[in-house]
mmCIF file of N, CA and C in Angstrom:
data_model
loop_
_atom_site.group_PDB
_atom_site.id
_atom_site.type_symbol
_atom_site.label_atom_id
_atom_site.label_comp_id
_atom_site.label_asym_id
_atom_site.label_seq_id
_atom_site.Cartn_x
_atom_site.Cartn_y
_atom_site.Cartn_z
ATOM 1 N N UNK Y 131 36.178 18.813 -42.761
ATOM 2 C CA UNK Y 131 34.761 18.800 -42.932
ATOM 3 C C UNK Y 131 34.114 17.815 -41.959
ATOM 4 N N UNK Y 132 34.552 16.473 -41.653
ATOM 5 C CA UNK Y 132 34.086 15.805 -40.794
ATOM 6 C C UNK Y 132 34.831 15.554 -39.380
ATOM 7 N N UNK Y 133 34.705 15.433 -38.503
ATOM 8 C CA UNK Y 133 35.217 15.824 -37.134
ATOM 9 C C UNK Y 133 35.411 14.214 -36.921
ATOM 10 N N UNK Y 134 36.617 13.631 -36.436
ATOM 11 C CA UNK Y 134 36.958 11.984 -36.184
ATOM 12 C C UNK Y 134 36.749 12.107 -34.876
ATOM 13 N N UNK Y 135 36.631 13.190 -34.325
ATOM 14 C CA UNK Y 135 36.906 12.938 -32.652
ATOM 15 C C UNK Y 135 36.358 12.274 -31.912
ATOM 16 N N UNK Y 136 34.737 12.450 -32.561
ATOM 17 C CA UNK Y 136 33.883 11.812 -31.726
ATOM 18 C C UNK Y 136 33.917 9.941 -31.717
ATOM 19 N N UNK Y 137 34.775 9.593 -33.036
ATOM 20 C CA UNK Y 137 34.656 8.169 -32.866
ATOM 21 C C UNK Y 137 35.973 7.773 -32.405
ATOM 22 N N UNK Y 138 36.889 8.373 -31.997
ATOM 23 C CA UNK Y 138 37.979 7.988 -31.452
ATOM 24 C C UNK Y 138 37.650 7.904 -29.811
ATOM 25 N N UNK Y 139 37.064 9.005 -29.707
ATOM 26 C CA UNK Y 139 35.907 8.622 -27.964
ATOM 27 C C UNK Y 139 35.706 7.205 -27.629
ATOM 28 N N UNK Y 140 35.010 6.558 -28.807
ATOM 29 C CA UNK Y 140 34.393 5.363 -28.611
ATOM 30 C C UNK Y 140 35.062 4.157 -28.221
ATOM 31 N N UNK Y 141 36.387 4.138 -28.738
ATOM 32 C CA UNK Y 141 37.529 3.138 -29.317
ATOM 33 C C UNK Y 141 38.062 3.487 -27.984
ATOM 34 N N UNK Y 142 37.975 4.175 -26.753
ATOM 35 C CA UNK Y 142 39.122 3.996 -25.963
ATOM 36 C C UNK Y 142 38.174 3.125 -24.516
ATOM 37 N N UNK Y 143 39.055 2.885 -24.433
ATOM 38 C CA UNK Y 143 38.738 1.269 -22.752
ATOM 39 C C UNK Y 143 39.118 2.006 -21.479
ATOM 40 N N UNK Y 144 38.121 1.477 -20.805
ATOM 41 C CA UNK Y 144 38.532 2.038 -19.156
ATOM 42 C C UNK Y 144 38.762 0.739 -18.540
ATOM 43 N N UNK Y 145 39.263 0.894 -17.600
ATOM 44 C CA UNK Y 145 39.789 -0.454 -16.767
ATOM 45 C C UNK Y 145 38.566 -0.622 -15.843
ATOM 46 N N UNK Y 146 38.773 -1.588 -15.654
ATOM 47 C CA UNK Y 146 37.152 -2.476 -14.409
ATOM 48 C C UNK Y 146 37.413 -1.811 -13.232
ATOM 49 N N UNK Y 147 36.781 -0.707 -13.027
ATOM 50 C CA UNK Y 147 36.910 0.120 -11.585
ATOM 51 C C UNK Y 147 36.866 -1.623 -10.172
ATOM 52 N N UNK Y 148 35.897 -2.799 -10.577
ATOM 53 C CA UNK Y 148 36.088 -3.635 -9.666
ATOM 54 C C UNK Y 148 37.087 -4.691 -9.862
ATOM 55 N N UNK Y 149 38.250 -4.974 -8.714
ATOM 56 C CA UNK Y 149 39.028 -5.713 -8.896
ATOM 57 C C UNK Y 149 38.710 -7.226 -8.906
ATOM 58 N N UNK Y 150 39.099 -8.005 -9.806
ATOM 59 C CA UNK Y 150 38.783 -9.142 -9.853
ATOM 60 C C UNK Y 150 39.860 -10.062 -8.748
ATOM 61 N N UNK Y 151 39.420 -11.330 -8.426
ATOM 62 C CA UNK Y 151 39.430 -12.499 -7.649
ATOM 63 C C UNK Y 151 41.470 -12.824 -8.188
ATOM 64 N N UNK Y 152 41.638 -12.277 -9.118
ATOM 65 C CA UNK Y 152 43.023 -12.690 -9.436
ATOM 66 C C UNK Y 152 44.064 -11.720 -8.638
ATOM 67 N N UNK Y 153 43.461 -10.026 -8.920
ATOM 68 C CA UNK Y 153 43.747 -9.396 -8.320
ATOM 69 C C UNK Y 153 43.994 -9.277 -6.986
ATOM 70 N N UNK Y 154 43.318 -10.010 -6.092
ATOM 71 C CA UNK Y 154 43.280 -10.345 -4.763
ATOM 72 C C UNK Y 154 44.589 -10.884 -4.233
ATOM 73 N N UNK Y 155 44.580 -11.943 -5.131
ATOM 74 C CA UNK Y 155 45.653 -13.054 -4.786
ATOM 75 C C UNK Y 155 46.552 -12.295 -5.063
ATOM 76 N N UNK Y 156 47.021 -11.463 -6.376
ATOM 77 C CA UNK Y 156 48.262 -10.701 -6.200
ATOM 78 C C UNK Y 156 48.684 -10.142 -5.748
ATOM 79 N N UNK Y 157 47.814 -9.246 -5.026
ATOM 80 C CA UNK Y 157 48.448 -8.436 -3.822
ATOM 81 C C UNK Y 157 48.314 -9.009 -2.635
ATOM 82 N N UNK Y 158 47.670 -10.755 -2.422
ATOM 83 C CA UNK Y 158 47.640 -10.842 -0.826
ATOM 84 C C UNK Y 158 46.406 -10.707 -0.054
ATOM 85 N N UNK Y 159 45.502 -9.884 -1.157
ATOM 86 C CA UNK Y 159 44.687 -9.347 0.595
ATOM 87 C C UNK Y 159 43.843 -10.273 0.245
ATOM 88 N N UNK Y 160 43.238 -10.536 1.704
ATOM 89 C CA UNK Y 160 41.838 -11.626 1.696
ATOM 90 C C UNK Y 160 40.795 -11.213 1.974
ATOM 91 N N UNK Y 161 39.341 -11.539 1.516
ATOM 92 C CA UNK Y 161 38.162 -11.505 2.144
ATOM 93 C C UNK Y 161 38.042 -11.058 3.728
ATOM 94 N N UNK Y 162 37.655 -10.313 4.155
ATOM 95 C CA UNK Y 162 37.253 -9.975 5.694
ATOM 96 C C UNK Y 162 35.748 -10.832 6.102
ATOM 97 N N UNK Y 163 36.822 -11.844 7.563
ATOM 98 C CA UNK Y 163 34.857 -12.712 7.660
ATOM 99 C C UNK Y 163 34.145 -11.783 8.560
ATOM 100 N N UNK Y 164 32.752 -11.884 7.806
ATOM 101 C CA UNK Y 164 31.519 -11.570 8.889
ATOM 102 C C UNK Y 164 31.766 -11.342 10.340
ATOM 103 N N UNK Y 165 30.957 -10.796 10.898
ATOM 104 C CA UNK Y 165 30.905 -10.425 11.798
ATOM 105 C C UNK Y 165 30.091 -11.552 13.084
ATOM 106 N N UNK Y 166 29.569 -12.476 12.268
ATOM 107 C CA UNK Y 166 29.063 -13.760 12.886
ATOM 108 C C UNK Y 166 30.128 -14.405 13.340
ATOM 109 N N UNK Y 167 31.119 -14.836 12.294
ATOM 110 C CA UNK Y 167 32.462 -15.489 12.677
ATOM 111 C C UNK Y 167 32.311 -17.070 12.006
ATOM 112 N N UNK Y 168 30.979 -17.144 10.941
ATOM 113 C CA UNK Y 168 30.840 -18.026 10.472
ATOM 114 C C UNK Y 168 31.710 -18.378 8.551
ATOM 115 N N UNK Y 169 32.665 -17.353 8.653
ATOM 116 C CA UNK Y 169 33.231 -17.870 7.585
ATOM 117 C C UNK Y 169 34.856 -18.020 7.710
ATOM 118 N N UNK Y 170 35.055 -18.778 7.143
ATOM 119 C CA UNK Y 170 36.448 -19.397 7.177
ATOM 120 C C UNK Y 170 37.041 -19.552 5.712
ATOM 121 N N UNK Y 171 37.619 -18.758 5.128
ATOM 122 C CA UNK Y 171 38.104 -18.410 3.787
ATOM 123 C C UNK Y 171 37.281 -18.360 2.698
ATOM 124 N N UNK Y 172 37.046 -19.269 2.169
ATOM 125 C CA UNK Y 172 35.585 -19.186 1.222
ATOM 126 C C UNK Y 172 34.001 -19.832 1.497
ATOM 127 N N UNK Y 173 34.542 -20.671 2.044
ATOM 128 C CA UNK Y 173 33.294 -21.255 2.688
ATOM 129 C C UNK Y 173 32.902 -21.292 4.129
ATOM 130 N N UNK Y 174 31.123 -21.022 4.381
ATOM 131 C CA UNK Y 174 30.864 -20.702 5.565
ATOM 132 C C UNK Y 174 31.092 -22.418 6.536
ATOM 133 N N UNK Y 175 31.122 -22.358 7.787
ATOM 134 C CA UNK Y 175 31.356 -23.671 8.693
ATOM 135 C C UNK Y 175 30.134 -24.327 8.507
ATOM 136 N N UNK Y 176 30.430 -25.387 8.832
ATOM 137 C CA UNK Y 176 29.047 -26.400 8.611
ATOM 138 C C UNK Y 176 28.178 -26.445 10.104
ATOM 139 N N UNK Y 177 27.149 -26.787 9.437
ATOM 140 C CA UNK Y 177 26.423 -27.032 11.333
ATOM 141 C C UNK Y 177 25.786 -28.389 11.226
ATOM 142 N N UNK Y 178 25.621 -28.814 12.036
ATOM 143 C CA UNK Y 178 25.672 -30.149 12.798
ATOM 144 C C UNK Y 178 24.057 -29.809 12.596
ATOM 145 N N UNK Y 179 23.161 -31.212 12.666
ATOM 146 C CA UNK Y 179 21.731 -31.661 12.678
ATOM 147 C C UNK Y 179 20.842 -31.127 13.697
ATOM 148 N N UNK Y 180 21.576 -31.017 15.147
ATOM 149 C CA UNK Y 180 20.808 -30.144 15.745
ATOM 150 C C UNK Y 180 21.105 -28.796 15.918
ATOM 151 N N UNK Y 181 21.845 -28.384 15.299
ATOM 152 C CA UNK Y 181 22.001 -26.633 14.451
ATOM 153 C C UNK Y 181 20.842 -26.446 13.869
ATOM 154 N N UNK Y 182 20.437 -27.264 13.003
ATOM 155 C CA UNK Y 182 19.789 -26.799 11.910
ATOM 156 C C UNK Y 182 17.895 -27.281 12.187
ATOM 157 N N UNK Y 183 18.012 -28.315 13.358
ATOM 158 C CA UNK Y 183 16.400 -28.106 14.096
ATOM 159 C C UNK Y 183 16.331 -26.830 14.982
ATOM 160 N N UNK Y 184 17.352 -26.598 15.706
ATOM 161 C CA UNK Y 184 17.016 -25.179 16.024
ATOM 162 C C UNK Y 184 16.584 -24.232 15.267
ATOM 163 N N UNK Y 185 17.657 -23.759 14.265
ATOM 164 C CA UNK Y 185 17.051 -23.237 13.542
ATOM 165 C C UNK Y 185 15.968 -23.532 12.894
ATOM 166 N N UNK Y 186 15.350 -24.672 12.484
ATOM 167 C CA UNK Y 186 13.923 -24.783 11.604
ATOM 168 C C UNK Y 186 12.791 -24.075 13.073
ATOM 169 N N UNK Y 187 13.156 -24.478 14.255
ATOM 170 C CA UNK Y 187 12.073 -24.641 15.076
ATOM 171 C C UNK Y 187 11.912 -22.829 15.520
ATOM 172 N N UNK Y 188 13.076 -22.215 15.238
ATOM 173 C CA UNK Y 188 13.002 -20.682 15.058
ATOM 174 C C UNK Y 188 12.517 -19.872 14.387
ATOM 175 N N UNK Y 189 12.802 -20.717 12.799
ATOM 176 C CA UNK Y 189 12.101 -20.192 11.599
ATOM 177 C C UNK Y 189 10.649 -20.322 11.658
ATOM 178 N N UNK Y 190 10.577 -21.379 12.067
ATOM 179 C CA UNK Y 190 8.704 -21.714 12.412
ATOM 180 C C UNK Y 190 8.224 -20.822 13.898
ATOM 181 N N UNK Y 191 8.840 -20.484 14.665
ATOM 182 C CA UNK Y 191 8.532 -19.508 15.574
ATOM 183 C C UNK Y 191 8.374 -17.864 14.335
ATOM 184 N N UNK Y 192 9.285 -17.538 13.885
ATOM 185 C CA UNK Y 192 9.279 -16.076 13.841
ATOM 186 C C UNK Y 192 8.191 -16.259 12.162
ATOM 187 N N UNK Y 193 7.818 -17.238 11.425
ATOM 188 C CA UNK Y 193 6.824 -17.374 10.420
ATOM 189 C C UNK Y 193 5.380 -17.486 11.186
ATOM 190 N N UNK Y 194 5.226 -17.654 12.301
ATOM 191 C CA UNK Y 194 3.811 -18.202 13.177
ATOM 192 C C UNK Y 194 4.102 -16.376 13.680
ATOM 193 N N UNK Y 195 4.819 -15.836 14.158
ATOM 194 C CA UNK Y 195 3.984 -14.710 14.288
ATOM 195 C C UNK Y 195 4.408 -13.535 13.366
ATOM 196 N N UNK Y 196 4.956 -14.359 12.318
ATOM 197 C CA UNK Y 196 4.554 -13.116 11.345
ATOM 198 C C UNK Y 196 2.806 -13.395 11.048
ATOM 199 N N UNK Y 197 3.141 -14.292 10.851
ATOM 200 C CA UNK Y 197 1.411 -15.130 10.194
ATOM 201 C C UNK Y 197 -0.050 -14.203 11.281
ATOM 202 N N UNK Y 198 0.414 -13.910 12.603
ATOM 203 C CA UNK Y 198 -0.168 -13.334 13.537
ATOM 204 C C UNK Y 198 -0.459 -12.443 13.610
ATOM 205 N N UNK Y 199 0.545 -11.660 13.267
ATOM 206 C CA UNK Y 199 0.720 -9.997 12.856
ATOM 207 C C UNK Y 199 -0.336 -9.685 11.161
ATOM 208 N N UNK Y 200 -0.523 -10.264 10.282
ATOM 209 C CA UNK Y 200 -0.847 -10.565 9.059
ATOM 210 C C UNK Y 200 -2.022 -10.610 9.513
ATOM 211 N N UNK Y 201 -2.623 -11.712 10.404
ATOM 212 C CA UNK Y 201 -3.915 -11.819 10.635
ATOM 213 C C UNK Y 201 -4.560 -10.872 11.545
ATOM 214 N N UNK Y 202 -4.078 -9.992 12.201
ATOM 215 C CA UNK Y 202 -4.372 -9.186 13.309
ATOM 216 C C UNK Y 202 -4.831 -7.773 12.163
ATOM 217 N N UNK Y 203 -3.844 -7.159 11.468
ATOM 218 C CA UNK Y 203 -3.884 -6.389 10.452
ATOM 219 C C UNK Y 203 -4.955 -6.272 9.338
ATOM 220 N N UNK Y 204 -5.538 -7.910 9.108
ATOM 221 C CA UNK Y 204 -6.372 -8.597 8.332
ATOM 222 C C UNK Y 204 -8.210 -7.781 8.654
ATOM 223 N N UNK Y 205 -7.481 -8.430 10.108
ATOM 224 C CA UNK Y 205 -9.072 -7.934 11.186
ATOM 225 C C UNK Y 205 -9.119 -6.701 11.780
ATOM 226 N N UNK Y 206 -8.585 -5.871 11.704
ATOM 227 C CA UNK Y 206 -8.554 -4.305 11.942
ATOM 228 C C UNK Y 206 -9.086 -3.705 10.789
ATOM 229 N N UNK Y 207 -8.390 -4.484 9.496
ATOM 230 C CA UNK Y 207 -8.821 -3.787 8.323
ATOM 231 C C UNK Y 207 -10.224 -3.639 8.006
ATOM 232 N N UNK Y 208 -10.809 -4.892 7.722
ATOM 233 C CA UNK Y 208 -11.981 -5.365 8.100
ATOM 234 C C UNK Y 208 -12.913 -4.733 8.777
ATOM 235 N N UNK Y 209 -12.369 -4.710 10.327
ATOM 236 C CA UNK Y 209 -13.314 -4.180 11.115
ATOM 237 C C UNK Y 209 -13.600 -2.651 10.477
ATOM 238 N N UNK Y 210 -12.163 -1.803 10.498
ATOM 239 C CA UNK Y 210 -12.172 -0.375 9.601
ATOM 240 C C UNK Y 210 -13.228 -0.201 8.491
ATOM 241 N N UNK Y 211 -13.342 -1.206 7.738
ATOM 242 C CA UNK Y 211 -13.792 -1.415 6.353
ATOM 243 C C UNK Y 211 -15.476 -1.082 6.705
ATOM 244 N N UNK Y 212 -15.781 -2.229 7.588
ATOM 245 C CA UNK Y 212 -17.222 -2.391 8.015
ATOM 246 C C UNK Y 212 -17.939 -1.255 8.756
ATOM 247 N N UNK Y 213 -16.862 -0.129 9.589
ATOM 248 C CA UNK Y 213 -16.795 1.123 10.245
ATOM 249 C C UNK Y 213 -17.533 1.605 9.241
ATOM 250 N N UNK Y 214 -16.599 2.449 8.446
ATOM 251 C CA UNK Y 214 -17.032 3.182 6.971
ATOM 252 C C UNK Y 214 -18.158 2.931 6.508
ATOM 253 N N UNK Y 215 -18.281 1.351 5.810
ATOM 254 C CA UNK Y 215 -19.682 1.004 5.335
ATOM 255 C C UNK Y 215 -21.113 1.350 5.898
ATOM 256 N N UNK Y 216 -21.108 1.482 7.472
ATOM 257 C CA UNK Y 216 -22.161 1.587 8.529
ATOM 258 C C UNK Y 216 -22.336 3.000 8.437
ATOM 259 N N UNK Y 217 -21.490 3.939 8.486
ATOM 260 C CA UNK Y 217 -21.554 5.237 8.246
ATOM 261 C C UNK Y 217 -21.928 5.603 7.222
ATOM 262 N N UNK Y 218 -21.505 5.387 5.998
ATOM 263 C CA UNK Y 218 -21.719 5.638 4.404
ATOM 264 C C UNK Y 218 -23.411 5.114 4.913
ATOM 265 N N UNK Y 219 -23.760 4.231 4.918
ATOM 266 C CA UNK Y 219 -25.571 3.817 5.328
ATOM 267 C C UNK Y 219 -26.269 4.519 5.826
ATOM 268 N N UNK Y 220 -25.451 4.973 6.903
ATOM 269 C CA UNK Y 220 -26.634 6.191 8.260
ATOM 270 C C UNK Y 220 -26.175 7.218 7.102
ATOM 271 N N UNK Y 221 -24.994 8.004 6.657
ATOM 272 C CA UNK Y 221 -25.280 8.837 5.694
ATOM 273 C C UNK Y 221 -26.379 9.195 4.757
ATOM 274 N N UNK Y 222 -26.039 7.887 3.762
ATOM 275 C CA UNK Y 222 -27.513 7.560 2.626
ATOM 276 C C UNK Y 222 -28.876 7.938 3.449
ATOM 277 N N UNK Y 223 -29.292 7.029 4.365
ATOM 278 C CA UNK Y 223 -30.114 7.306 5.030
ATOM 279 C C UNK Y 223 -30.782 8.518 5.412
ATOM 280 N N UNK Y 224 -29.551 9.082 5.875
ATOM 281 C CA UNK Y 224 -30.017 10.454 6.706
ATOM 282 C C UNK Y 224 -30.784 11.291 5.659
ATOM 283 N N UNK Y 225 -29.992 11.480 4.928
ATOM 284 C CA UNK Y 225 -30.233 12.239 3.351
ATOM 285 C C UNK Y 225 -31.107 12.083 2.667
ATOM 286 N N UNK Y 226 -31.764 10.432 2.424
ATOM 287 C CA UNK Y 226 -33.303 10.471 2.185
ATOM 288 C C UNK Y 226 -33.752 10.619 2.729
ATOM 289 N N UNK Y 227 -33.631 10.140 4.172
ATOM 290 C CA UNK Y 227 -35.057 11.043 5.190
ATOM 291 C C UNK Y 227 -35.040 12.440 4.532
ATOM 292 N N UNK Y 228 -34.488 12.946 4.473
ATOM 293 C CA UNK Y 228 -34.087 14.624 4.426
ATOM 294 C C UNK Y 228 -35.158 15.231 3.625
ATOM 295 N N UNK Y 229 -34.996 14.205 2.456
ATOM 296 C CA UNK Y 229 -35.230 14.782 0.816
ATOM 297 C C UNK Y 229 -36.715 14.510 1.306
ATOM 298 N N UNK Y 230 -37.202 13.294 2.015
ATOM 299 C CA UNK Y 230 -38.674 13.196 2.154
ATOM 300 C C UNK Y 230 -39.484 13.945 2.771
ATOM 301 N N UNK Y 231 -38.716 14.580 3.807
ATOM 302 C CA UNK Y 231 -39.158 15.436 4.495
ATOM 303 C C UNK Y 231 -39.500 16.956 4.156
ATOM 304 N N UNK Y 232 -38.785 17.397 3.338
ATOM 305 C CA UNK Y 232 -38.642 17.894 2.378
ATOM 306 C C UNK Y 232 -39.891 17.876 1.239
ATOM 307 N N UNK Y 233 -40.268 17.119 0.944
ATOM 308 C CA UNK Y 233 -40.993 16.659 0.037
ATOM 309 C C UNK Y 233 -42.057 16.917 0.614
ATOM 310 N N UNK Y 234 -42.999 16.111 1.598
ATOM 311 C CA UNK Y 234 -43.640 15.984 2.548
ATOM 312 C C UNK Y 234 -44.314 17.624 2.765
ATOM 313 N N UNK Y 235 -43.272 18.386 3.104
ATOM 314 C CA UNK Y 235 -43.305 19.885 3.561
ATOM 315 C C UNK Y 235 -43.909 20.266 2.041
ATOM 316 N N UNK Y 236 -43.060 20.125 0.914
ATOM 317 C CA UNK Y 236 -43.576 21.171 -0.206
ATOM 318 C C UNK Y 236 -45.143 20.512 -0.758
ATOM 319 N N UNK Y 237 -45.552 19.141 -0.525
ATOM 320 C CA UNK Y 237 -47.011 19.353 -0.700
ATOM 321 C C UNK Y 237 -47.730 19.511 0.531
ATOM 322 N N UNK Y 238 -47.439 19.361 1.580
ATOM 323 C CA UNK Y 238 -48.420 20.096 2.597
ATOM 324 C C UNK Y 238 -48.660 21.694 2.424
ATOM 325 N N UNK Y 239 -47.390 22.493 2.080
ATOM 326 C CA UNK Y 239 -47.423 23.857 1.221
ATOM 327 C C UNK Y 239 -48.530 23.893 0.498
ATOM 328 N N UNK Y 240 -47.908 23.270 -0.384
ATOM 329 C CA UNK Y 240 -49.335 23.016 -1.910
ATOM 330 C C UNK Y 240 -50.610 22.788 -1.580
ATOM 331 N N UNK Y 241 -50.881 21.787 -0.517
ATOM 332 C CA UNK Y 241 -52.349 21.766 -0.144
ATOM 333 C C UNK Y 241 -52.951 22.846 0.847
ATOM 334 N N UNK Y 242 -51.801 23.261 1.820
ATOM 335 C CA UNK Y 242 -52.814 24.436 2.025
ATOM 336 C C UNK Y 242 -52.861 25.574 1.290
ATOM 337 N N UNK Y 243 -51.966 25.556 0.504
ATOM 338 C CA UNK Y 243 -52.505 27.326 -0.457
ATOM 339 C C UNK Y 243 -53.435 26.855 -1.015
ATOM 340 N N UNK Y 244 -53.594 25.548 -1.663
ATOM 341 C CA UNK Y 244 -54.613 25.290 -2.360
ATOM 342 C C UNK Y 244 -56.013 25.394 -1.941
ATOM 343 N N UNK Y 245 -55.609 24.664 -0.838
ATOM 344 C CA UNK Y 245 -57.598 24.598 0.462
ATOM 345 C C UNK Y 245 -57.593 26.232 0.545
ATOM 346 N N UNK Y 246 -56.892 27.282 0.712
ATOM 347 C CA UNK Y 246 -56.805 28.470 1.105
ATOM 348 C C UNK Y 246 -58.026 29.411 0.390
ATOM 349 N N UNK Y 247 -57.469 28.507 -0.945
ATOM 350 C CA UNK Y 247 -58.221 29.319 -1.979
ATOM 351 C C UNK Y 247 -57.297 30.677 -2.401
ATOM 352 N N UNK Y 248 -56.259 30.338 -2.462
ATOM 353 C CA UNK Y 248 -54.979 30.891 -3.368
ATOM 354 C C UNK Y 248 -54.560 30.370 -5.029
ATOM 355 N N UNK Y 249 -55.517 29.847 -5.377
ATOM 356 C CA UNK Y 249 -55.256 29.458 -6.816
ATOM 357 C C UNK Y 249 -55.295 27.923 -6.948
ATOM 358 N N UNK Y 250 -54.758 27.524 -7.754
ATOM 359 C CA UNK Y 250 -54.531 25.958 -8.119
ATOM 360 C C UNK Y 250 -53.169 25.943 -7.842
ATOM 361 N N UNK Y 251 -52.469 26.406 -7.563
ATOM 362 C CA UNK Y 251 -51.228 26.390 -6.716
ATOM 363 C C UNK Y 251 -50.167 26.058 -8.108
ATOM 364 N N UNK Y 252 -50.657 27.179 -8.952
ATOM 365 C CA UNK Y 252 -50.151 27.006 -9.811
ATOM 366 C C UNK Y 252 -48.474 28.059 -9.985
ATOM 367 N N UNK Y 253 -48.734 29.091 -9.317
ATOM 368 C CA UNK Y 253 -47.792 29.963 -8.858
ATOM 369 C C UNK Y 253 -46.533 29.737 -8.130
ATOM 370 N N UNK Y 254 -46.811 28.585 -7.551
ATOM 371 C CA UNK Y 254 -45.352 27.813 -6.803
ATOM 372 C C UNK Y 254 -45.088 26.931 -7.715
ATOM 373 N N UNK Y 255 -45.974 26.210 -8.597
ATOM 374 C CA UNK Y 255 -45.298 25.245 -9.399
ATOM 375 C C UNK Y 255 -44.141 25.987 -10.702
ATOM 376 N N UNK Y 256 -44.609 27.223 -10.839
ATOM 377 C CA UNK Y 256 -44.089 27.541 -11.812
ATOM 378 C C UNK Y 256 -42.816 28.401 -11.402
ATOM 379 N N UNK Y 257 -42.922 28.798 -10.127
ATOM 380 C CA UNK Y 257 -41.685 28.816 -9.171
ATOM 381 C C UNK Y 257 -40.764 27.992 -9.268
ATOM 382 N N UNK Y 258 -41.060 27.016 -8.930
ATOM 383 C CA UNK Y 258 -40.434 25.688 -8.825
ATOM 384 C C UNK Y 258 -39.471 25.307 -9.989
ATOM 385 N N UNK Y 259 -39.825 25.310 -11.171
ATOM 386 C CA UNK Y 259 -39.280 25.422 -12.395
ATOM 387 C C UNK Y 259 -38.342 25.976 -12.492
#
């Protein structure tokens, strides 16, 4: 009536597909160094004081033009940004002129049918509607 199988599944162990640090030693094999040539069994070689101003004075070279690149990107964006905005404006712009003009036209309409003596220009208003 009840099936054990599925909890006997549970109860079984797989071995650590990664070999551990003991394992190593038993068979011998060692770490492979880098390709720099800066390691020597477990630990990397030490560097001497002016190793390590070079390097700071490198690190501060390639951080100054990242910093450059950052700011260059900064001001393109910007400039891009301010592009758009100027356009979106003459857009707006254009478009109310438009509507005024527009406007402008439908009561000059209205006043001359009206001076015409075409009604009270009541016939376009209700057009209009």
């Amino acid at each position: 009536m009840y099936d054990d199988s599925e909890d006997e599944e549970d109860d079984v162990g797989y071995a650590d597909p990664v070999p551990d640090d003991m394992y190593a030693r038993k068979v011998g094999a060692s770490p492979k160094p880098p390709a720099d040539g800066l390691y020597d069994g477990f630990l990397k070689k030490s560097k001497s004081m002016t190793d390590l101003a070079v390097d700071q004075a490198a690190l501060k070279q390639v951080c100054y033009e990242e910093l450059q690149k950052i700011r260059e990107q900064g001001k393109e964006n910007e400039d891009q940004w301010q592009d758009d905005l100027t356009k979106w404006k003459n857009r707006r712009k254009s478009v109310k002129s438009d509507i005024v003009k527009k406007k402008e036209e439908r009561e000059q309409i209205e006043q001359t049918t009206a001076s015409s003596g075409g009604g009270s220009g009541g016939f376009l208003r209700s057009n209009r509607r």
